[in-house]
Tab-separated table of C-alpha atoms and ligand atoms in Angstrom:
chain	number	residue	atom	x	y	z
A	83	UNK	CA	0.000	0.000	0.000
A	84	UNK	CA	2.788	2.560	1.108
A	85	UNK	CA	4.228	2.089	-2.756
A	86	UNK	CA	0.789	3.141	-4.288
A	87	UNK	CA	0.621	6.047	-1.981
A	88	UNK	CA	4.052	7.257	-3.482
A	89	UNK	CA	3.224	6.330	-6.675
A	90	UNK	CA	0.186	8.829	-6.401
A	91	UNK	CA	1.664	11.410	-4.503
A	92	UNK	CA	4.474	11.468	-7.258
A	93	UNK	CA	1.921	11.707	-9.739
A	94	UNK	CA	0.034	14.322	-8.610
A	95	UNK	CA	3.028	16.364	-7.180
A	96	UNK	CA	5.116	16.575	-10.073
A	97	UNK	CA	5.672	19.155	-12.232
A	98	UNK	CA	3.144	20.478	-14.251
A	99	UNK	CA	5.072	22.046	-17.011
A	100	UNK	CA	3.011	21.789	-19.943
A	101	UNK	CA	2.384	25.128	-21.110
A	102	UNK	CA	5.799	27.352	-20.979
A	103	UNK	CA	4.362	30.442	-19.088
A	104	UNK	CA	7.568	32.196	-18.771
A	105	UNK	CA	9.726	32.521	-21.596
A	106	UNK	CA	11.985	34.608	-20.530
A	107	UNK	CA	12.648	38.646	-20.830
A	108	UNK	CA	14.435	38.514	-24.374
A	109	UNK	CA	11.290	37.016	-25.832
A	110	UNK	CA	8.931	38.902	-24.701
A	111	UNK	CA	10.709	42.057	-25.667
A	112	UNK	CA	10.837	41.168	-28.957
A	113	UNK	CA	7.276	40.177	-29.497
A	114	UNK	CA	5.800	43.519	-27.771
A	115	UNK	CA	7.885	45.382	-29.952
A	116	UNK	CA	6.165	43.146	-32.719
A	117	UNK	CA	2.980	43.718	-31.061
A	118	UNK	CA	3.385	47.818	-31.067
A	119	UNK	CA	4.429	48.042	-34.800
A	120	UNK	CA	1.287	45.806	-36.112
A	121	UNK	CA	-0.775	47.928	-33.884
A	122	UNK	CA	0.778	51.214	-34.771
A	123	UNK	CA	-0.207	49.976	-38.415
A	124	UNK	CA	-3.625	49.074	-37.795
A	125	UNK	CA	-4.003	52.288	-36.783
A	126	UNK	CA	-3.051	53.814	-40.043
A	127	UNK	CA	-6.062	51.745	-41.549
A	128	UNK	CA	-9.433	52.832	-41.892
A	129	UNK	CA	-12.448	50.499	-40.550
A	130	UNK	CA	-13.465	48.344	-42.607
A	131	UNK	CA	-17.425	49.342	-44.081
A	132	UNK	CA	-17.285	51.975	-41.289
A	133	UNK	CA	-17.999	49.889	-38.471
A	134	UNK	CA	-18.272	51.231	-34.931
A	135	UNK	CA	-15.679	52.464	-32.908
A	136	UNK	CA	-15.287	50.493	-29.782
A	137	UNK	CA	-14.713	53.620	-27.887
A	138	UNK	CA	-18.031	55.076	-28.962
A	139	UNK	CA	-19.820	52.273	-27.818
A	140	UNK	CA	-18.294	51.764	-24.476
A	141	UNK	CA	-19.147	54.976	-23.553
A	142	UNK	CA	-22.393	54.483	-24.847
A	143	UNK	CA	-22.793	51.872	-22.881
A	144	UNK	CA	-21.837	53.482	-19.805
A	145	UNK	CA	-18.922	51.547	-19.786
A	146	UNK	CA	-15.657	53.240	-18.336
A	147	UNK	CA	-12.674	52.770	-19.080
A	148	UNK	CA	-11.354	51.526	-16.013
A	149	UNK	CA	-13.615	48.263	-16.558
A	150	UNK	CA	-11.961	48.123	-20.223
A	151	UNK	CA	-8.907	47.791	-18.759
A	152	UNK	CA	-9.909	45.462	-16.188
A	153	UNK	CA	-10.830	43.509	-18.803
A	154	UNK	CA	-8.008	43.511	-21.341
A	155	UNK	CA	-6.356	42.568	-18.175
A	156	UNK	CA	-8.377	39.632	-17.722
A	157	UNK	CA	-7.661	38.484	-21.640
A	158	UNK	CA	-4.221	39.248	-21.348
A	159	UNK	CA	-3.672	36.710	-18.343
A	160	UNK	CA	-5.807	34.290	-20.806
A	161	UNK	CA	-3.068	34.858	-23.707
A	162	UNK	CA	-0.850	33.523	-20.777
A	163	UNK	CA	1.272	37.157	-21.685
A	164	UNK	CA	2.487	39.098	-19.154
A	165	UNK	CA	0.887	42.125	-17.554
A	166	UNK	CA	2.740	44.984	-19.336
A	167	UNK	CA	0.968	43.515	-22.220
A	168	UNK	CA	-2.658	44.962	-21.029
A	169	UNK	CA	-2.360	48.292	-23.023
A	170	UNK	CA	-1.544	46.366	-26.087
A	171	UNK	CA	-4.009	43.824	-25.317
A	172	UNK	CA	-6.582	47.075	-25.011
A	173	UNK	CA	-5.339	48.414	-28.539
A	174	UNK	CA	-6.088	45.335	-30.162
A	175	UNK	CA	-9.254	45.155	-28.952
A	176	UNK	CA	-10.453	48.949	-30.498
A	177	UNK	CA	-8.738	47.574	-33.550
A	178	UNK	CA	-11.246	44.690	-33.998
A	179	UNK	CA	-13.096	46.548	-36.501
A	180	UNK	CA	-10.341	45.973	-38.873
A	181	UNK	CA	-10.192	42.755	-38.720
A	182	UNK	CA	-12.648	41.029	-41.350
A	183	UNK	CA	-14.213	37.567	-40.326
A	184	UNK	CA	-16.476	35.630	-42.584
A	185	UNK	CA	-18.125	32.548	-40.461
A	186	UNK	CA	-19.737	29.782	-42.073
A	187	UNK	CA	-22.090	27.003	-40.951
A	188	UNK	CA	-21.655	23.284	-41.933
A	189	UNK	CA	-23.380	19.652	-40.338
A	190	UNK	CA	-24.150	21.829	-37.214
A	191	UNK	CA	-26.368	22.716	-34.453
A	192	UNK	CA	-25.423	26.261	-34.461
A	193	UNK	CA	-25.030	25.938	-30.821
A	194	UNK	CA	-21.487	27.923	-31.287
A	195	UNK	CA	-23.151	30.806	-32.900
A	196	UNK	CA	-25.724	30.760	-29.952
A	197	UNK	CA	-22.293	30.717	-27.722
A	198	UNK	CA	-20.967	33.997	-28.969
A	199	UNK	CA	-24.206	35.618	-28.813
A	200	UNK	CA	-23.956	34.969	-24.761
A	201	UNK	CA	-20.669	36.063	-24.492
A	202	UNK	CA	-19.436	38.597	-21.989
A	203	UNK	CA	-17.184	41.177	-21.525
A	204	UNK	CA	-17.223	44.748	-21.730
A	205	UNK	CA	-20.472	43.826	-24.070
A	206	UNK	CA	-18.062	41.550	-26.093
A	207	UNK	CA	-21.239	40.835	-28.333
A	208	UNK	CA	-21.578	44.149	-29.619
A	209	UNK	CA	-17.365	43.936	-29.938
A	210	UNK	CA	-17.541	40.377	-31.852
A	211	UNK	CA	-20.939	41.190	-33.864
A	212	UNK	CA	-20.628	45.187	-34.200
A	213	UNK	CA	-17.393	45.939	-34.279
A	214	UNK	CA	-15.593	43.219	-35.558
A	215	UNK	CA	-16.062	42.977	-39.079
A	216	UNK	CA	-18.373	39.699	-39.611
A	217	UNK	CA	-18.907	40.216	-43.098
A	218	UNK	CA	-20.988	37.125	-43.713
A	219	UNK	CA	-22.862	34.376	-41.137
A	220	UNK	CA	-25.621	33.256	-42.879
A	221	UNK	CA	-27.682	32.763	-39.491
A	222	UNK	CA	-27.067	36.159	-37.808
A	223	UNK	CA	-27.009	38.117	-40.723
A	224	UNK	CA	-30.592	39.580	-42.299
A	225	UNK	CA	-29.925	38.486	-45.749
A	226	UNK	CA	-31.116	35.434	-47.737
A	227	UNK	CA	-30.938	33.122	-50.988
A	228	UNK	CA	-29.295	34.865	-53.544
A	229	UNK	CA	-28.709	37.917	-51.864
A	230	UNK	CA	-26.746	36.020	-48.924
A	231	UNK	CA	-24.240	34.228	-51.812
A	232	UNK	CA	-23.973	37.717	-53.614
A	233	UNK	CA	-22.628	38.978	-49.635
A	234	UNK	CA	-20.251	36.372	-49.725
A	235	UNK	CA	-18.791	36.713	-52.946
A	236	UNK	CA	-18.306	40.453	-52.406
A	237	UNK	CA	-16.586	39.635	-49.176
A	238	UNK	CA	-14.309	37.075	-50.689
A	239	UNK	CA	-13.187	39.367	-53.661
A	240	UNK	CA	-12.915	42.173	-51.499
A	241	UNK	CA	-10.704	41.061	-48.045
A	242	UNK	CA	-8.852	38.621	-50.528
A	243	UNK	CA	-5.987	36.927	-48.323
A	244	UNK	CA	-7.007	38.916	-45.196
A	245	UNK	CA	-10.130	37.779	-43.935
A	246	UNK	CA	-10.146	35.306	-41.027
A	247	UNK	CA	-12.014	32.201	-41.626
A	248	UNK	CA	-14.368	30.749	-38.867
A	249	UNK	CA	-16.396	27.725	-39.494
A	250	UNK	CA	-19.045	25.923	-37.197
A	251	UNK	CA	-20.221	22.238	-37.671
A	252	UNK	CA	-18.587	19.588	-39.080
A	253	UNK	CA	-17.624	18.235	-43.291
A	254	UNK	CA	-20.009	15.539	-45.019
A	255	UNK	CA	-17.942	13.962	-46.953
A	256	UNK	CA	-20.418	10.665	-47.645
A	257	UNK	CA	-22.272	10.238	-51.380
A	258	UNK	CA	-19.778	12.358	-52.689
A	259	UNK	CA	-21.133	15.161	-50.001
A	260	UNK	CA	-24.653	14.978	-50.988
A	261	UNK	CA	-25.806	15.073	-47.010
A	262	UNK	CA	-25.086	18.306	-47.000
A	263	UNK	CA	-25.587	21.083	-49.791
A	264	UNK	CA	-25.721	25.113	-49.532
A	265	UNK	CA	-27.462	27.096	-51.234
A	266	UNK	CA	-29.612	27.701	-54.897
A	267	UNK	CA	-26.949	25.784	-56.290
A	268	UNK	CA	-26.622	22.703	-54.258
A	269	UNK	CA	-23.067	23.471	-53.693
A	270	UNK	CA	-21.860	21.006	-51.315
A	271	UNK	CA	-20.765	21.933	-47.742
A	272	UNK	CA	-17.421	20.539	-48.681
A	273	UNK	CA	-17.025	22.718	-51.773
A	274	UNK	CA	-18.421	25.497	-50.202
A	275	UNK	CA	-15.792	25.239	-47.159
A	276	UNK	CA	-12.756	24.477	-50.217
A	277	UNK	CA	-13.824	27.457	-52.181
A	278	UNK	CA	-14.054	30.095	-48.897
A	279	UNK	CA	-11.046	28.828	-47.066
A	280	UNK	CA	-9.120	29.091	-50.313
A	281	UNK	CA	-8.790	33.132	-49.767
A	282	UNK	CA	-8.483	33.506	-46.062
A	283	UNK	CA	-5.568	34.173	-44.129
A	284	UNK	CA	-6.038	31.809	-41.921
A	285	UNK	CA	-9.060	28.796	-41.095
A	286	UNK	CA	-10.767	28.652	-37.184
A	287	UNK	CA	-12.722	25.832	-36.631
A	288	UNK	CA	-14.928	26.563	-33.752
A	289	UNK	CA	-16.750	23.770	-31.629
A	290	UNK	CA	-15.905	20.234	-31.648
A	291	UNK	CA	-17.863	19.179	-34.948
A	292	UNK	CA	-15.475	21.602	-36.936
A	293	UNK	CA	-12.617	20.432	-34.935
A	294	UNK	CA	-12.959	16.714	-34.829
A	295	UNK	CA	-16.221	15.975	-36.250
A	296	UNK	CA	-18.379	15.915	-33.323
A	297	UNK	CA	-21.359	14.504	-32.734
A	298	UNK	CA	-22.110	13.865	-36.575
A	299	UNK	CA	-18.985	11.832	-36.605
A	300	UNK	CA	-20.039	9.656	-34.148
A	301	UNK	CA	-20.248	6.083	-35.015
A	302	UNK	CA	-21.508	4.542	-37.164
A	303	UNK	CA	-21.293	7.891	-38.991
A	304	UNK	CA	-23.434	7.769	-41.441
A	305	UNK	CA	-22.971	11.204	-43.257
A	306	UNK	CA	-18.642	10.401	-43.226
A	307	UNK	CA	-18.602	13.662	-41.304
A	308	UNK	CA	-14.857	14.506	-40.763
A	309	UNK	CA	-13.543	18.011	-39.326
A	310	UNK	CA	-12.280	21.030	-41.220
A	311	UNK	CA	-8.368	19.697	-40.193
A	312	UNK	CA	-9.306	16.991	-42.915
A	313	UNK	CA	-10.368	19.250	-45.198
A	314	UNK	CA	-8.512	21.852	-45.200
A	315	UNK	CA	-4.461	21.518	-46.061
A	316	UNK	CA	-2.006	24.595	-46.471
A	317	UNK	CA	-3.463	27.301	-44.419
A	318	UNK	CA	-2.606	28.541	-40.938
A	319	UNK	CA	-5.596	26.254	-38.898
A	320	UNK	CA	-6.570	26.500	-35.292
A	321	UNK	CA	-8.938	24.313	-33.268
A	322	UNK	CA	-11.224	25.854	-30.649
A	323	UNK	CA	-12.924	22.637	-30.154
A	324	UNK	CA	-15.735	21.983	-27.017
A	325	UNK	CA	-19.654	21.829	-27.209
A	326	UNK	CA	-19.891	24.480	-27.934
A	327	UNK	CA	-16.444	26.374	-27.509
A	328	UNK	CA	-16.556	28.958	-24.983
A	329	UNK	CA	-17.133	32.325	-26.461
A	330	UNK	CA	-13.769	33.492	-24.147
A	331	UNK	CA	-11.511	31.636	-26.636
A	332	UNK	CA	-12.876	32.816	-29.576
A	333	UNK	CA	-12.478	36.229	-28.755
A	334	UNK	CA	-8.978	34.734	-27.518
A	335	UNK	CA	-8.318	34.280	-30.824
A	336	UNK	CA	-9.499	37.225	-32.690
A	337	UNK	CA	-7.589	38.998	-30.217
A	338	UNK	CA	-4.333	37.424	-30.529
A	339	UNK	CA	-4.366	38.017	-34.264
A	340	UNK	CA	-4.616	41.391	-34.751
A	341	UNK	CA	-1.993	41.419	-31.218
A	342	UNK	CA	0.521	39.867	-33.499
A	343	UNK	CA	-0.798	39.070	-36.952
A	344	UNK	CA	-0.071	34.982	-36.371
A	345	UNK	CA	-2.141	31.906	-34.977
A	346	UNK	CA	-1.253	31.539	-31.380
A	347	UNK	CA	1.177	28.719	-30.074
A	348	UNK	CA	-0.506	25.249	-30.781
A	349	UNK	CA	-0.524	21.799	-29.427
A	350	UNK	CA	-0.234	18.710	-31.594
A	351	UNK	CA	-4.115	18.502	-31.927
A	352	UNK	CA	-4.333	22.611	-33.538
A	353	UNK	CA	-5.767	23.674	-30.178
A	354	UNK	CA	-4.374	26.939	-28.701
A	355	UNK	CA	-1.963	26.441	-25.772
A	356	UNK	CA	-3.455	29.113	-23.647
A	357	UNK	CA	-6.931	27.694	-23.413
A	358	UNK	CA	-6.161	24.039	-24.157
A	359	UNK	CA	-2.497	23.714	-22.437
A	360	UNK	CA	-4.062	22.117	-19.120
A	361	UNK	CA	-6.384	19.061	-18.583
A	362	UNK	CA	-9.674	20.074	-16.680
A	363	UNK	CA	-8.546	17.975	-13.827
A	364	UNK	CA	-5.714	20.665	-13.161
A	365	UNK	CA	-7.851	23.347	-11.971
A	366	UNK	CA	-10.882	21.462	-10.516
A	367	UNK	CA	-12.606	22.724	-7.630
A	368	UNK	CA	-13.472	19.400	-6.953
A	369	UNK	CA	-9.605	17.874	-7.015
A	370	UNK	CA	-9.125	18.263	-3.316
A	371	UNK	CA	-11.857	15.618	-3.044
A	372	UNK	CA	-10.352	13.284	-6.043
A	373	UNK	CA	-6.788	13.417	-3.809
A	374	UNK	CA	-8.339	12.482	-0.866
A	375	UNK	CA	-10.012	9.364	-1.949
A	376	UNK	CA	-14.042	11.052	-2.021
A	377	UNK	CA	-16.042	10.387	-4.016
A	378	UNK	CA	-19.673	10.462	-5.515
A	379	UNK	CA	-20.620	6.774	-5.708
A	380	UNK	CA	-24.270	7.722	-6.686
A	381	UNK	CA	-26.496	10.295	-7.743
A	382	UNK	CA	-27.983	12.140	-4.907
A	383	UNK	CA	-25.841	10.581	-2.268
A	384	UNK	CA	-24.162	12.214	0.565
A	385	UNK	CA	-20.937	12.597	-1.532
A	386	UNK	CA	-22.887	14.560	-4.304
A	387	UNK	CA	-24.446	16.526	-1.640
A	388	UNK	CA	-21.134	17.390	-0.396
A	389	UNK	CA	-19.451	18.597	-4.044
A	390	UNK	CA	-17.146	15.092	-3.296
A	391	UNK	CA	-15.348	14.291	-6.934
A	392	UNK	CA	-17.547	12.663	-9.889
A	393	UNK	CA	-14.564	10.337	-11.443
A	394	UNK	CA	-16.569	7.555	-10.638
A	395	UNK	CA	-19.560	8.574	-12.145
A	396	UNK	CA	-17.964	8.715	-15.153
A	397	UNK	CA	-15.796	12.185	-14.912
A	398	UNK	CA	-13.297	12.337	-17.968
A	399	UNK	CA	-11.709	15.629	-16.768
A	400	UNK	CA	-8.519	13.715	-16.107
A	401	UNK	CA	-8.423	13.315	-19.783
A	402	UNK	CA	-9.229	16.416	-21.137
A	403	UNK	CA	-7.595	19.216	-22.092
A	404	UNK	CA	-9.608	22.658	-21.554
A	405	UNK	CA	-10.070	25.785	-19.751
A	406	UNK	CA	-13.560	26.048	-18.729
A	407	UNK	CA	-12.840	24.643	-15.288
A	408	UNK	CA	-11.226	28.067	-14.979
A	409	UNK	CA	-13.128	30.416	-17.438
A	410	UNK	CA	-16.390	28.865	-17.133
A	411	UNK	CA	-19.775	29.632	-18.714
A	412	UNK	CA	-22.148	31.444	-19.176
A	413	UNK	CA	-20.630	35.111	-18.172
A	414	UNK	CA	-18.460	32.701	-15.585
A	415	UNK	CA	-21.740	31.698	-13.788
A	416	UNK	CA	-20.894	28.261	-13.313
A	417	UNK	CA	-20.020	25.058	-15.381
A	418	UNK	CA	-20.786	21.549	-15.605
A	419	UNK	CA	-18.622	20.219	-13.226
A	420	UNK	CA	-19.538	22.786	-10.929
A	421	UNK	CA	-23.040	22.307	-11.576
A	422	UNK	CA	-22.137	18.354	-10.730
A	423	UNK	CA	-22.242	17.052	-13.833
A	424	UNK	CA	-18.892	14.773	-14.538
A	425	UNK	CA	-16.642	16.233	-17.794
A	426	UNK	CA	-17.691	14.238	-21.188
A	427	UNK	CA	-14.157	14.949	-22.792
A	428	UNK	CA	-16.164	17.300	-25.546
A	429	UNK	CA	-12.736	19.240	-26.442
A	430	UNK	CA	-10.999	15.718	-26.874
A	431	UNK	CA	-11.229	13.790	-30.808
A	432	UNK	CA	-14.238	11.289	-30.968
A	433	UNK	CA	-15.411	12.398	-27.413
A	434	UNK	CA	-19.062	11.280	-27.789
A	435	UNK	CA	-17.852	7.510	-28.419
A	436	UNK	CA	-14.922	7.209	-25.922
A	437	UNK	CA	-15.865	9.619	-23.117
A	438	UNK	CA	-19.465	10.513	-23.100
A	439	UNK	CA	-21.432	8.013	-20.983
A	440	UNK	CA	-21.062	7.115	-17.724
A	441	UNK	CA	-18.147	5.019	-16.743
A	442	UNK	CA	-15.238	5.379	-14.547
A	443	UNK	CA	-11.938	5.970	-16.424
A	444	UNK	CA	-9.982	2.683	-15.261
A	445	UNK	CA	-12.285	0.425	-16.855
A	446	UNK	CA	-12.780	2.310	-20.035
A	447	UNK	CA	-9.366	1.213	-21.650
A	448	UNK	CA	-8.985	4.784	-23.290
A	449	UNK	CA	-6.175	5.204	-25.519
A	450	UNK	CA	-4.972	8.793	-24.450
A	451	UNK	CA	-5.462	11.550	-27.366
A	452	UNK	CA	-3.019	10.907	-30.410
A	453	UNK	CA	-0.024	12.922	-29.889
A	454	UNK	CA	-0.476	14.959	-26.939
A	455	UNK	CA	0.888	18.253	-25.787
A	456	UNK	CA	4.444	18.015	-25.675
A	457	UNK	CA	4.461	14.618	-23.397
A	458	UNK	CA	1.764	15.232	-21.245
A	459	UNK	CA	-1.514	13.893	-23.222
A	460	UNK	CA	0.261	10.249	-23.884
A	461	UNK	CA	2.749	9.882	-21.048
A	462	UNK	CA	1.165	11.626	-18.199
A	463	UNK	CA	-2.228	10.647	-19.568
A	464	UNK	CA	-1.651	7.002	-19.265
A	465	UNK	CA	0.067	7.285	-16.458
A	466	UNK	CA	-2.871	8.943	-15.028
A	467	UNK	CA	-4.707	6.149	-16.211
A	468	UNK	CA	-3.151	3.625	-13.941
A	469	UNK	CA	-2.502	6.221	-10.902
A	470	UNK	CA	-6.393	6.645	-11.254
A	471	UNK	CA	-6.756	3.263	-10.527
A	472	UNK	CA	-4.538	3.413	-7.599
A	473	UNK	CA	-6.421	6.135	-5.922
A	474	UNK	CA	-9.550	4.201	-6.433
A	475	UNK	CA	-7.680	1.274	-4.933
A	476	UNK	CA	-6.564	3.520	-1.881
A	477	UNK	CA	-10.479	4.481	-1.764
A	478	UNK	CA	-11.704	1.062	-1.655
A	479	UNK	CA	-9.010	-0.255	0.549
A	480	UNK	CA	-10.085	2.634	3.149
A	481	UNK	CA	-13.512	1.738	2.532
A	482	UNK	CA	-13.177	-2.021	3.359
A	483	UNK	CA	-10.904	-0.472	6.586
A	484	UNK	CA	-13.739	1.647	7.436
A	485	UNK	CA	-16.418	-1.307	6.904
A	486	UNK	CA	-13.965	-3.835	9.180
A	487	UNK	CA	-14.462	-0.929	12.002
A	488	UNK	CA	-18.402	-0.655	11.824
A	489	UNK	CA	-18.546	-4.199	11.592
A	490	UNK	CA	-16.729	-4.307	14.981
A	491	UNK	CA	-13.743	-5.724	13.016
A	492	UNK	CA	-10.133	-5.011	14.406
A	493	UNK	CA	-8.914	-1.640	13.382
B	264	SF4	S1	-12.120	13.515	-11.764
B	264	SF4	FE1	-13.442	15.172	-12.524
B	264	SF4	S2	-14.609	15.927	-10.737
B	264	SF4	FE2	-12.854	14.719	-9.997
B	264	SF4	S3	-11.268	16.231	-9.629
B	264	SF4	FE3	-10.918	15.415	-11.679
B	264	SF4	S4	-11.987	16.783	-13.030
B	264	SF4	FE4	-12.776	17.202	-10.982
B	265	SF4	S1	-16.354	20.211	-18.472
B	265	SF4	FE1	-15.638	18.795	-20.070
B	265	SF4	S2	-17.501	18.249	-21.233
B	265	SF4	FE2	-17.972	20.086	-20.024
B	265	SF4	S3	-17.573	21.780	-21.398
B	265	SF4	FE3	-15.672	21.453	-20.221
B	265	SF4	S4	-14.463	20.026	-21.513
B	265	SF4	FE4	-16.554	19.965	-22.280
């Protein structure tokens, strides 16, 4: 027994290095002096289609800017930069109406559109729909049919190369595409996504049907639904997978291009290090509980009542790699674990066949995610796996110990 208690304490005091945090001085240097030149020439540029000015709608929002600040604060602890970044983080931000998006919809439930209409922020729904550029989305935007392809032709032709790409839902690919077609001219979702993405600077696939296929790829897949990552080959691509992905990391995103005019540091699965650098389990409120051997063992039982942790009800936070145990939902109300609901892996490839019902991670034989960040995903994943298992076995060992002592047993 001692060994296992090492072997878990080891685990679960070693270092957590995943995401480098601190890069050093030189680096940082550089890229805020890379930062303040791409702002600087923002600034030369006009809005694009006269869009609002950010500072014209804080203030007419009774917004000061004090609270702006507190919250390019916020976002610039997100980027995982460091604080002397917040002006620059703040200048971005009144540059976002230079930045053009185009977002389209694919095998969806829209649920990611319906994401960034909650989000928060200083308003960040009038930033994202009124002040960034969104020159086409097909479900916010008031025009149909013919009209709506006209808007996106116009947009392509005129933000050629520049415009940022974001696409919801995942790829048909089946009967040559046929399960899913846009449009007066039955162009197929596929087409439709080649012909857009060919033009933009760079492709965003928001919510885990654009990143990994999602629930439409689930087995036995019957529309070959595949994510834009298959699709799409030769243009800078980032991942904000989860269902849906939180609002904070698309802004994230946005954000951290006009910063710095590049896609932010990636792991091996496209997903942005700052939101998707550290496993749920990391930062749960509930870990305390998963280290000392409590847990829920039943819905509505005294350990649910008492917030103990939900691994054995089926909890895949262990496994995945996310931020909303820290940024939450839903303006940072709450979110699901806190709401105690286990994690179903939905930032994690194929989530909805190998994490999404209810059964503790020891028996599932889970192969951890293909590739991993840096190590961690494979090697600390696995070895999770096992030291799971242990602290289970420490659990039930104490349990039986426990049982022996009610029973009158020797102690
Ligand atoms: S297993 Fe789930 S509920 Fe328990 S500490 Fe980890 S993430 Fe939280
Ligand atoms: S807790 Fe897990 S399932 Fe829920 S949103 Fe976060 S990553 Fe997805």
């Amino acid at each position: 027994m001692s060994d296992r208690i090492e072997g878990v304490k080891k685990l679960f005091t070693s270092k957590s290095a995943r995401v480098e945090t601190n890069k050093g001085d030189a680096y940082y240097d550089k890229l805020f002096q890379t930062c303040q030149a791409r702002i600087e020439e923002l600034k030369t540029q006009q809005p694009i289609n006269n869009r609002l000015d950010i500072g014209d709608v804080l203030e007419t929002q009774g917004i000061e800017r004090r609270d702006f600040l507190k919250w390019a604060s916020a976002v610039t602890g997100m980027l995982m930069l460091p604080a002397s970044f917040t002006p620059l983080v703040a200048d971005a931000a009144l540059m976002m109406n230079r930045a053009p998006v185009i977002w389209l919809e694919l095998q969806d439930c829209a649920g990611n559109s319906e994401a960034l209409l909650r989000s928060d922020g200083p308003k960040i729904d009038e930033i994202v729909l009124d002040i960034i550029s969104l020159e086409f989305h097909e479900t916010l935007q008031a025009a149909s049919g013919h009209q709506a392809e006209k808007q996106l032709e116009e947009a392509i032709e005129h933000f050629k190369d520049k415009y940022l790409l974001f696409v919801e839902g995942s790829v048909p690919l089946g009967m040559n595409g046929q399960f899913g077609t846009i449009g007066a001219s039955g162009e197929t979702m596929h087409d439709h996504l080649v012909r857009v993405a060919k033009h933009s600077a760079a492709v965003v696939a928001v919510g885990s049907c654009a990143t990994f296929g999602g629930v439409p790829a689930a087995a036995p897949n019957p529309t070959g639904a595949v994510g834009v990552m298959d699709v799409i080959k030769g243009k800078p691509l980032i991942n904000i997978p989860a269902c849906p992905a939180n609002p904070a990391n698309m802004v994230g995103v946005i954000i951290h291009y006009i910063l710095t005019g590049q896609v932010p540091e990636l792991d091996s699965l496209l997903r942005p290090k700052f939101a998707f650098g550290y496993r749920i389990h990391d930062n749960c409120e509930r870990r305390a509980h998963f280290d000392a051997g409590e847990y829920v063992e039943e819905w509505g039982d005294e350990g649910a009542k008492n917030n103990f942790c939900l691994y054995k009800m089926g909890c895949k936070g262990p496994m995945t790699f996310n931020n909303c145990s820290i940024v939450r939902y839903n303006e940072g109300v709450n979110w699901p674990i806190g709401v105690g609901r286990g994690c179903i892996g939905c930032s994690e490839p194929d989530f909805w066949d190998k994490y999404a019902y209810e059964r503790p991670m020891a028996d599932a034989k889970i192969k951890a995610p293909t590739g991993g960040v840096e190590k961690t995903v494979d090697e600390f994943g696995l070895g999770l796996l096992t030291a799971a298992g242990i602290g289970i076995g420490i659990h039930a060992a104490a349990s039986a110990f426990a049982g022996k002592k009610e029973d009158g047993g020797e102690a």
